[in-house]
PDB file of N, CA and C in Angstrom:
ATOM      1  N   MET T 439       8.901  22.776 -30.088  1.00  0.00           N
ATOM      2  CA  MET T 439       8.801  23.436 -31.363  1.00  0.00           C
ATOM      3  C   MET T 439       7.430  23.154 -32.015  1.00  0.00           C
ATOM      4  N   MET T 440       6.971  21.922 -31.906  1.00  0.00           N
ATOM      5  CA  MET T 440       5.679  21.588 -32.517  1.00  0.00           C
ATOM      6  C   MET T 440       4.542  22.330 -31.840  1.00  0.00           C
ATOM      7  N   ASP T 441       4.634  22.480 -30.540  1.00  0.00           N
ATOM      8  CA  ASP T 441       3.617  23.237 -29.818  1.00  0.00           C
ATOM      9  C   ASP T 441       3.606  24.690 -30.284  1.00  0.00           C
ATOM     10  N   GLU T 442       4.786  25.244 -30.504  1.00  0.00           N
ATOM     11  CA  GLU T 442       4.885  26.626 -30.980  1.00  0.00           C
ATOM     12  C   GLU T 442       4.272  26.771 -32.377  1.00  0.00           C
ATOM     13  N   ILE T 443       4.546  25.820 -33.250  1.00  0.00           N
ATOM     14  CA  ILE T 443       3.960  25.854 -34.599  1.00  0.00           C
ATOM     15  C   ILE T 443       2.446  25.760 -34.516  1.00  0.00           C
ATOM     16  N   PHE T 444       1.953  24.869 -33.655  1.00  0.00           N
ATOM     17  CA  PHE T 444       0.502  24.737 -33.487  1.00  0.00           C
ATOM     18  C   PHE T 444      -0.108  26.035 -32.974  1.00  0.00           C
ATOM     19  N   GLN T 445       0.535  26.666 -31.996  1.00  0.00           N
ATOM     20  CA  GLN T 445       0.014  27.912 -31.441  1.00  0.00           C
ATOM     21  C   GLN T 445      -0.063  29.014 -32.501  1.00  0.00           C
ATOM     22  N   ARG T 446       0.902  29.038 -33.417  1.00  0.00           N
ATOM     23  CA  ARG T 446       0.927  30.076 -34.458  1.00  0.00           C
ATOM     24  C   ARG T 446      -0.038  29.790 -35.605  1.00  0.00           C
ATOM     25  N   THR T 447      -0.216  28.507 -35.936  1.00  0.00           N
ATOM     26  CA  THR T 447      -0.997  28.156 -37.125  1.00  0.00           C
ATOM     27  C   THR T 447      -2.352  27.529 -36.822  1.00  0.00           C
ATOM     28  N   ASN T 448      -2.521  27.023 -35.608  1.00  0.00           N
ATOM     29  CA  ASN T 448      -3.717  26.288 -35.216  1.00  0.00           C
ATOM     30  C   ASN T 448      -3.935  25.043 -36.088  1.00  0.00           C
ATOM     31  N   GLN T 449      -2.856  24.514 -36.642  1.00  0.00           N
ATOM     32  CA  GLN T 449      -2.895  23.292 -37.451  1.00  0.00           C
ATOM     33  C   GLN T 449      -2.241  22.162 -36.665  1.00  0.00           C
ATOM     34  N   ARG T 450      -2.954  21.050 -36.548  1.00  0.00           N
ATOM     35  CA  ARG T 450      -2.413  19.898 -35.818  1.00  0.00           C
ATOM     36  C   ARG T 450      -1.608  19.009 -36.754  1.00  0.00           C
ATOM     37  N   PHE T 451      -0.767  18.176 -36.164  1.00  0.00           N
ATOM     38  CA  PHE T 451       0.115  17.279 -36.910  1.00  0.00           C
ATOM     39  C   PHE T 451      -0.449  15.868 -36.972  1.00  0.00           C
ATOM     40  N   VAL T 452      -0.188  15.208 -38.083  1.00  0.00           N
ATOM     41  CA  VAL T 452      -0.467  13.784 -38.244  1.00  0.00           C
ATOM     42  C   VAL T 452       0.885  13.088 -38.291  1.00  0.00           C
ATOM     43  N   PHE T 453       1.092  12.131 -37.405  1.00  0.00           N
ATOM     44  CA  PHE T 453       2.344  11.387 -37.325  1.00  0.00           C
ATOM     45  C   PHE T 453       2.143  10.015 -37.943  1.00  0.00           C
ATOM     46  N   VAL T 454       3.012   9.647 -38.852  1.00  0.00           N
ATOM     47  CA  VAL T 454       2.998   8.323 -39.460  1.00  0.00           C
ATOM     48  C   VAL T 454       4.362   7.702 -39.192  1.00  0.00           C
ATOM     49  N   MET T 455       4.373   6.623 -38.425  1.00  0.00           N
ATOM     50  CA  MET T 455       5.626   5.970 -38.051  1.00  0.00           C
ATOM     51  C   MET T 455       5.559   4.514 -38.485  1.00  0.00           C
ATOM     52  N   ASP T 456       6.298   4.197 -39.511  1.00  0.00           N
ATOM     53  CA  ASP T 456       6.356   2.829 -40.000  1.00  0.00           C
ATOM     54  C   ASP T 456       7.412   2.064 -39.210  1.00  0.00           C
ATOM     55  N   GLU T 457       7.062   0.877 -38.795  1.00  0.00           N
ATOM     56  CA  GLU T 457       7.963   0.017 -38.014  1.00  0.00           C
ATOM     57  C   GLU T 457       8.466   0.729 -36.760  1.00  0.00           C
ATOM     58  N   TRP T 458       7.530   1.265 -35.995  1.00  0.00           N
ATOM     59  CA  TRP T 458       7.870   1.991 -34.773  1.00  0.00           C
ATOM     60  C   TRP T 458       8.718   1.144 -33.824  1.00  0.00           C
ATOM     61  N   ASP T 459       8.567  -0.180 -33.906  1.00  0.00           N
ATOM     62  CA  ASP T 459       9.227  -1.086 -32.976  1.00  0.00           C
ATOM     63  C   ASP T 459      10.577  -1.606 -33.463  1.00  0.00           C
ATOM     64  N   ALA T 460      11.110  -1.063 -34.543  1.00  0.00           N
ATOM     65  CA  ALA T 460      12.369  -1.562 -35.114  1.00  0.00           C
ATOM     66  C   ALA T 460      13.528  -1.505 -34.124  1.00  0.00           C
ATOM     67  N   VAL T 461      13.549  -0.504 -33.257  1.00  0.00           N
ATOM     68  CA  VAL T 461      14.663  -0.393 -32.310  1.00  0.00           C
ATOM     69  C   VAL T 461      14.723  -1.570 -31.348  1.00  0.00           C
ATOM     70  N   PHE T 462      13.595  -2.227 -31.123  1.00  0.00           N
ATOM     71  CA  PHE T 462      13.581  -3.357 -30.202  1.00  0.00           C
ATOM     72  C   PHE T 462      14.159  -4.624 -30.834  1.00  0.00           C
ATOM     73  N   HIS T 463      14.376  -4.590 -32.138  1.00  0.00           N
ATOM     74  CA  HIS T 463      14.960  -5.727 -32.855  1.00  0.00           C
ATOM     75  C   HIS T 463      16.449  -5.519 -33.131  1.00  0.00           C
ATOM     76  N   MET T 464      16.991  -4.412 -32.689  1.00  0.00           N
ATOM     77  CA  MET T 464      18.391  -4.081 -32.951  1.00  0.00           C
ATOM     78  C   MET T 464      19.190  -4.189 -31.659  1.00  0.00           C
ATOM     79  N   PRO T 465      19.978  -5.237 -31.523  1.00  0.00           N
ATOM     80  CA  PRO T 465      20.675  -5.464 -30.253  1.00  0.00           C
ATOM     81  C   PRO T 465      21.696  -4.382 -29.890  1.00  0.00           C
ATOM     82  N   PHE T 466      22.190  -3.631 -30.851  1.00  0.00           N
ATOM     83  CA  PHE T 466      23.191  -2.605 -30.559  1.00  0.00           C
ATOM     84  C   PHE T 466      22.581  -1.327 -29.997  1.00  0.00           C
ATOM     85  N   ILE T 467      21.256  -1.211 -30.002  1.00  0.00           N
ATOM     86  CA  ILE T 467      20.600  -0.048 -29.417  1.00  0.00           C
ATOM     87  C   ILE T 467      20.245  -0.380 -27.978  1.00  0.00           C
ATOM     88  N   SER T 468      20.808   0.358 -27.055  1.00  0.00           N
ATOM     89  CA  SER T 468      20.641   0.032 -25.642  1.00  0.00           C
ATOM     90  C   SER T 468      19.676   0.958 -24.904  1.00  0.00           C
ATOM     91  N   GLN T 469      19.274   2.046 -25.511  1.00  0.00           N
ATOM     92  CA  GLN T 469      18.457   3.020 -24.806  1.00  0.00           C
ATOM     93  C   GLN T 469      16.997   2.947 -25.233  1.00  0.00           C
ATOM     94  N   LYS T 470      16.427   1.779 -25.091  1.00  0.00           N
ATOM     95  CA  LYS T 470      15.046   1.555 -25.528  1.00  0.00           C
ATOM     96  C   LYS T 470      14.031   2.292 -24.648  1.00  0.00           C
ATOM     97  N   GLU T 471      14.316   2.385 -23.353  1.00  0.00           N
ATOM     98  CA  GLU T 471      13.410   3.099 -22.446  1.00  0.00           C
ATOM     99  C   GLU T 471      13.358   4.590 -22.795  1.00  0.00           C
ATOM    100  N   GLN T 472      14.485   5.163 -23.202  1.00  0.00           N
ATOM    101  CA  GLN T 472      14.513   6.568 -23.603  1.00  0.00           C
ATOM    102  C   GLN T 472      13.680   6.785 -24.867  1.00  0.00           C
ATOM    103  N   TYR T 473      13.679   5.789 -25.752  1.00  0.00           N
ATOM    104  CA  TYR T 473      12.864   5.867 -26.973  1.00  0.00           C
ATOM    105  C   TYR T 473      11.388   5.910 -26.613  1.00  0.00           C
ATOM    106  N   LEU T 474      10.960   5.059 -25.677  1.00  0.00           N
ATOM    107  CA  LEU T 474       9.564   5.077 -25.245  1.00  0.00           C
ATOM    108  C   LEU T 474       9.210   6.412 -24.597  1.00  0.00           C
ATOM    109  N   LEU T 475      10.127   6.951 -23.809  1.00  0.00           N
ATOM    110  CA  LEU T 475       9.895   8.252 -23.184  1.00  0.00           C
ATOM    111  C   LEU T 475       9.800   9.350 -24.237  1.00  0.00           C
ATOM    112  N   PHE T 476      10.644   9.267 -25.277  1.00  0.00           N
ATOM    113  CA  PHE T 476      10.576  10.225 -26.385  1.00  0.00           C
ATOM    114  C   PHE T 476       9.201  10.181 -27.049  1.00  0.00           C
ATOM    115  N   LEU T 477       8.714   8.971 -27.346  1.00  0.00           N
ATOM    116  CA  LEU T 477       7.398   8.841 -27.975  1.00  0.00           C
ATOM    117  C   LEU T 477       6.293   9.376 -27.072  1.00  0.00           C
ATOM    118  N   LYS T 478       6.398   9.074 -25.800  1.00  0.00           N
ATOM    119  CA  LYS T 478       5.407   9.578 -24.844  1.00  0.00           C
ATOM    120  C   LYS T 478       5.394  11.100 -24.847  1.00  0.00           C
ATOM    121  N   ASN T 479       6.564  11.714 -24.731  1.00  0.00           N
ATOM    122  CA  ASN T 479       6.644  13.176 -24.696  1.00  0.00           C
ATOM    123  C   ASN T 479       6.203  13.817 -26.000  1.00  0.00           C
ATOM    124  N   LEU T 480       6.437  13.141 -27.102  1.00  0.00           N
ATOM    125  CA  LEU T 480       6.055  13.658 -28.409  1.00  0.00           C
ATOM    126  C   LEU T 480       4.552  13.577 -28.645  1.00  0.00           C
ATOM    127  N   LEU T 481       3.919  12.492 -28.182  1.00  0.00           N
ATOM    128  CA  LEU T 481       2.549  12.202 -28.592  1.00  0.00           C
ATOM    129  C   LEU T 481       1.476  12.284 -27.503  1.00  0.00           C
ATOM    130  N   LYS T 482       1.808  11.916 -26.300  1.00  0.00           N
ATOM    131  CA  LYS T 482       0.777  11.761 -25.272  1.00  0.00           C
ATOM    132  C   LYS T 482       0.304  13.101 -24.724  1.00  0.00           C
ATOM    133  N   ASN T 483      -1.021  13.292 -24.806  1.00  0.00           N
ATOM    134  CA  ASN T 483      -1.679  14.492 -24.263  1.00  0.00           C
ATOM    135  C   ASN T 483      -1.164  15.791 -24.856  1.00  0.00           C
ATOM    136  N   GLN T 484      -0.722  15.753 -26.087  1.00  0.00           N
ATOM    137  CA  GLN T 484      -0.226  16.960 -26.750  1.00  0.00           C
ATOM    138  C   GLN T 484      -1.331  17.560 -27.621  1.00  0.00           C
ATOM    139  N   VAL T 485      -1.571  18.846 -27.483  1.00  0.00           N
ATOM    140  CA  VAL T 485      -2.644  19.497 -28.239  1.00  0.00           C
ATOM    141  C   VAL T 485      -2.356  19.532 -29.734  1.00  0.00           C
ATOM    142  N   TYR T 486      -1.088  19.429 -30.115  1.00  0.00           N
ATOM    143  CA  TYR T 486      -0.733  19.524 -31.528  1.00  0.00           C
ATOM    144  C   TYR T 486      -0.889  18.200 -32.281  1.00  0.00           C
ATOM    145  N   VAL T 487      -1.263  17.128 -31.606  1.00  0.00           N
ATOM    146  CA  VAL T 487      -1.399  15.821 -32.255  1.00  0.00           C
ATOM    147  C   VAL T 487      -2.832  15.623 -32.730  1.00  0.00           C
ATOM    148  N   GLU T 488      -2.992  15.508 -34.027  1.00  0.00           N
ATOM    149  CA  GLU T 488      -4.298  15.180 -34.603  1.00  0.00           C
ATOM    150  C   GLU T 488      -4.477  13.665 -34.656  1.00  0.00           C
ATOM    151  N   LEU T 489      -3.414  12.973 -35.091  1.00  0.00           N
ATOM    152  CA  LEU T 489      -3.484  11.526 -35.262  1.00  0.00           C
ATOM    153  C   LEU T 489      -2.076  10.961 -35.250  1.00  0.00           C
ATOM    154  N   ALA T 490      -1.912   9.804 -34.652  1.00  0.00           N
ATOM    155  CA  ALA T 490      -0.638   9.085 -34.718  1.00  0.00           C
ATOM    156  C   ALA T 490      -0.945   7.688 -35.256  1.00  0.00           C
ATOM    157  N   TYR T 491      -0.384   7.371 -36.410  1.00  0.00           N
ATOM    158  CA  TYR T 491      -0.567   6.074 -37.057  1.00  0.00           C
ATOM    159  C   TYR T 491       0.778   5.373 -37.031  1.00  0.00           C
ATOM    160  N   MET T 492       0.854   4.297 -36.263  1.00  0.00           N
ATOM    161  CA  MET T 492       2.129   3.612 -36.069  1.00  0.00           C
ATOM    162  C   MET T 492       1.977   2.151 -36.473  1.00  0.00           C
ATOM    163  N   THR T 493       2.882   1.687 -37.321  1.00  0.00           N
ATOM    164  CA  THR T 493       2.853   0.290 -37.726  1.00  0.00           C
ATOM    165  C   THR T 493       4.049  -0.439 -37.141  1.00  0.00           C
ATOM    166  N   GLY T 494       3.885  -1.713 -36.929  1.00  0.00           N
ATOM    167  CA  GLY T 494       4.958  -2.546 -36.408  1.00  0.00           C
ATOM    168  C   GLY T 494       4.436  -3.959 -36.226  1.00  0.00           C
ATOM    169  N   ILE T 495       5.332  -4.874 -35.906  1.00  0.00           N
ATOM    170  CA  ILE T 495       4.893  -6.249 -35.732  1.00  0.00           C
ATOM    171  C   ILE T 495       4.596  -6.575 -34.276  1.00  0.00           C
ATOM    172  N   LEU T 496       5.030  -5.728 -33.364  1.00  0.00           N
ATOM    173  CA  LEU T 496       4.795  -5.970 -31.952  1.00  0.00           C
ATOM    174  C   LEU T 496       3.816  -4.950 -31.393  1.00  0.00           C
ATOM    175  N   PRO T 497       2.957  -5.374 -30.475  1.00  0.00           N
ATOM    176  CA  PRO T 497       2.020  -4.424 -29.867  1.00  0.00           C
ATOM    177  C   PRO T 497       2.755  -3.420 -28.987  1.00  0.00           C
ATOM    178  N   ILE T 498       2.276  -2.216 -28.977  1.00  0.00           N
ATOM    179  CA  ILE T 498       2.882  -1.158 -28.182  1.00  0.00           C
ATOM    180  C   ILE T 498       2.884  -1.541 -26.706  1.00  0.00           C
ATOM    181  N   ALA T 499       1.823  -2.161 -26.242  1.00  0.00           N
ATOM    182  CA  ALA T 499       1.701  -2.504 -24.826  1.00  0.00           C
ATOM    183  C   ALA T 499       2.822  -3.418 -24.349  1.00  0.00           C
ATOM    184  N   LYS T 500       3.416  -4.202 -25.227  1.00  0.00           N
ATOM    185  CA  LYS T 500       4.481  -5.110 -24.828  1.00  0.00           C
ATOM    186  C   LYS T 500       5.682  -4.349 -24.279  1.00  0.00           C
ATOM    187  N   TYR T 501       5.942  -3.175 -24.798  1.00  0.00           N
ATOM    188  CA  TYR T 501       7.116  -2.409 -24.385  1.00  0.00           C
ATOM    189  C   TYR T 501       6.790  -1.218 -23.509  1.00  0.00           C
ATOM    190  N   SER T 502       5.541  -0.910 -23.379  1.00  0.00           N
ATOM    191  CA  SER T 502       5.169   0.256 -22.594  1.00  0.00           C
ATOM    192  C   SER T 502       5.100  -0.105 -21.116  1.00  0.00           C
ATOM    193  N   GLY T 503       5.989   0.451 -20.340  1.00  0.00           N
ATOM    194  CA  GLY T 503       5.974   0.219 -18.904  1.00  0.00           C
ATOM    195  C   GLY T 503       4.914   1.075 -18.244  1.00  0.00           C
ATOM    196  N   GLY T 504       3.885   0.471 -17.730  1.00  0.00           N
ATOM    197  CA  GLY T 504       2.816   1.225 -17.080  1.00  0.00           C
ATOM    198  C   GLY T 504       2.010   2.010 -18.083  1.00  0.00           C
ATOM    199  N   SER T 505       1.971   3.313 -17.928  1.00  0.00           N
ATOM    200  CA  SER T 505       1.120   4.146 -18.771  1.00  0.00           C
ATOM    201  C   SER T 505       1.905   4.982 -19.769  1.00  0.00           C
ATOM    202  N   GLU T 506       3.107   4.565 -20.125  1.00  0.00           N
ATOM    203  CA  GLU T 506       3.914   5.354 -21.062  1.00  0.00           C
ATOM    204  C   GLU T 506       3.164   5.647 -22.357  1.00  0.00           C
ATOM    205  N   LEU T 507       2.653   4.615 -23.004  1.00  0.00           N
ATOM    206  CA  LEU T 507       1.956   4.784 -24.286  1.00  0.00           C
ATOM    207  C   LEU T 507       0.619   4.051 -24.238  1.00  0.00           C
ATOM    208  N   ASN T 508      -0.254   4.484 -23.368  1.00  0.00           N
ATOM    209  CA  ASN T 508      -1.530   3.795 -23.214  1.00  0.00           C
ATOM    210  C   ASN T 508      -2.687   4.506 -23.912  1.00  0.00           C
ATOM    211  N   MET T 509      -2.385   5.405 -24.825  1.00  0.00           N
ATOM    212  CA  MET T 509      -3.439   6.207 -25.442  1.00  0.00           C
ATOM    213  C   MET T 509      -3.824   5.708 -26.830  1.00  0.00           C
ATOM    214  N   PHE T 510      -3.329   4.520 -27.217  1.00  0.00           N
ATOM    215  CA  PHE T 510      -3.581   4.010 -28.557  1.00  0.00           C
ATOM    216  C   PHE T 510      -4.661   2.948 -28.572  1.00  0.00           C
ATOM    217  N   SER T 511      -5.355   2.866 -29.692  1.00  0.00           N
ATOM    218  CA  SER T 511      -6.191   1.710 -30.002  1.00  0.00           C
ATOM    219  C   SER T 511      -5.357   0.850 -30.928  1.00  0.00           C
ATOM    220  N   GLU T 512      -5.181  -0.411 -30.561  1.00  0.00           N
ATOM    221  CA  GLU T 512      -4.351  -1.297 -31.376  1.00  0.00           C
ATOM    222  C   GLU T 512      -5.233  -2.208 -32.210  1.00  0.00           C
ATOM    223  N   TYR T 513      -4.815  -2.415 -33.454  1.00  0.00           N
ATOM    224  CA  TYR T 513      -5.535  -3.277 -34.386  1.00  0.00           C
ATOM    225  C   TYR T 513      -4.568  -4.296 -34.961  1.00  0.00           C
ATOM    226  N   ASN T 514      -5.007  -5.521 -35.036  1.00  0.00           N
ATOM    227  CA  ASN T 514      -4.199  -6.596 -35.591  1.00  0.00           C
ATOM    228  C   ASN T 514      -4.688  -6.862 -37.004  1.00  0.00           C
ATOM    229  N   MET T 515      -3.887  -6.525 -37.989  1.00  0.00           N
ATOM    230  CA  MET T 515      -4.303  -6.629 -39.385  1.00  0.00           C
ATOM    231  C   MET T 515      -4.396  -8.079 -39.870  1.00  0.00           C
ATOM    232  N   ALA T 516      -3.728  -8.988 -39.191  1.00  0.00           N
ATOM    233  CA  ALA T 516      -3.710 -10.381 -39.634  1.00  0.00           C
ATOM    234  C   ALA T 516      -4.919 -11.176 -39.145  1.00  0.00           C
ATOM    235  N   THR T 517      -5.499 -10.780 -38.034  1.00  0.00           N
ATOM    236  CA  THR T 517      -6.576 -11.588 -37.465  1.00  0.00           C
ATOM    237  C   THR T 517      -7.946 -10.914 -37.507  1.00  0.00           C
ATOM    238  N   GLN T 518      -8.024  -9.687 -37.909  1.00  0.00           N
ATOM    239  CA  GLN T 518      -9.312  -9.019 -37.968  1.00  0.00           C
ATOM    240  C   GLN T 518      -9.745  -8.873 -39.424  1.00  0.00           C
ATOM    241  N   GLU T 519     -10.751  -9.633 -39.795  1.00  0.00           N
ATOM    242  CA  GLU T 519     -11.182  -9.694 -41.194  1.00  0.00           C
ATOM    243  C   GLU T 519     -11.645  -8.357 -41.750  1.00  0.00           C
ATOM    244  N   LYS T 520     -12.112  -7.475 -40.903  1.00  0.00           N
ATOM    245  CA  LYS T 520     -12.617  -6.196 -41.420  1.00  0.00           C
ATOM    246  C   LYS T 520     -11.541  -5.378 -42.117  1.00  0.00           C
ATOM    247  N   PHE T 521     -10.262  -5.699 -41.871  1.00  0.00           N
ATOM    248  CA  PHE T 521      -9.165  -4.976 -42.502  1.00  0.00           C
ATOM    249  C   PHE T 521      -8.632  -5.657 -43.758  1.00  0.00           C
ATOM    250  N   SER T 522      -9.052  -6.865 -44.040  1.00  0.00           N
ATOM    251  CA  SER T 522      -8.454  -7.638 -45.137  1.00  0.00           C
ATOM    252  C   SER T 522      -8.601  -6.951 -46.493  1.00  0.00           C
ATOM    253  N   GLY T 523      -9.667  -6.283 -46.727  1.00  0.00           N
ATOM    254  CA  GLY T 523      -9.860  -5.592 -47.995  1.00  0.00           C
ATOM    255  C   GLY T 523      -8.949  -4.402 -48.189  1.00  0.00           C
ATOM    256  N   TYR T 524      -8.443  -3.875 -47.098  1.00  0.00           N
ATOM    257  CA  TYR T 524      -7.589  -2.694 -47.158  1.00  0.00           C
ATOM    258  C   TYR T 524      -6.092  -3.017 -47.161  1.00  0.00           C
ATOM    259  N   PHE T 525      -5.749  -4.144 -46.575  1.00  0.00           N
ATOM    260  CA  PHE T 525      -4.336  -4.466 -46.382  1.00  0.00           C
ATOM    261  C   PHE T 525      -3.887  -5.733 -47.064  1.00  0.00           C
ATOM    262  N   GLY T 526      -4.761  -6.383 -47.834  1.00  0.00           N
ATOM    263  CA  GLY T 526      -4.359  -7.528 -48.631  1.00  0.00           C
ATOM    264  C   GLY T 526      -4.348  -8.853 -47.911  1.00  0.00           C
ATOM    265  N   PHE T 527      -4.855  -8.919 -46.701  1.00  0.00           N
ATOM    266  CA  PHE T 527      -4.944 -10.184 -45.992  1.00  0.00           C
ATOM    267  C   PHE T 527      -6.286 -10.832 -46.289  1.00  0.00           C
ATOM    268  N   SER T 528      -6.255 -12.132 -46.530  1.00  0.00           N
ATOM    269  CA  SER T 528      -7.531 -12.832 -46.745  1.00  0.00           C
ATOM    270  C   SER T 528      -7.447 -14.227 -46.182  1.00  0.00           C
TER     271      SER T 528
END
């Protein structure tokens, strides 16, 4: 559906996902691999994606098997001083 919207409007999507890794902290959710596949299919190599901004406490690479979600640049807000002015860490 998103590809169809992009084809009609030529407008790309910006995805903002807060706590993307929350499912990995919930023991009653058993289909974690399907979640990673969903994210891969939604975001990876899609022409309709302008930007994906995902926050969480765990790095994406920890849960990505192989190349599922290898298209991100990861930033650690707690240890990189260049972000302290923007996120309140000092």
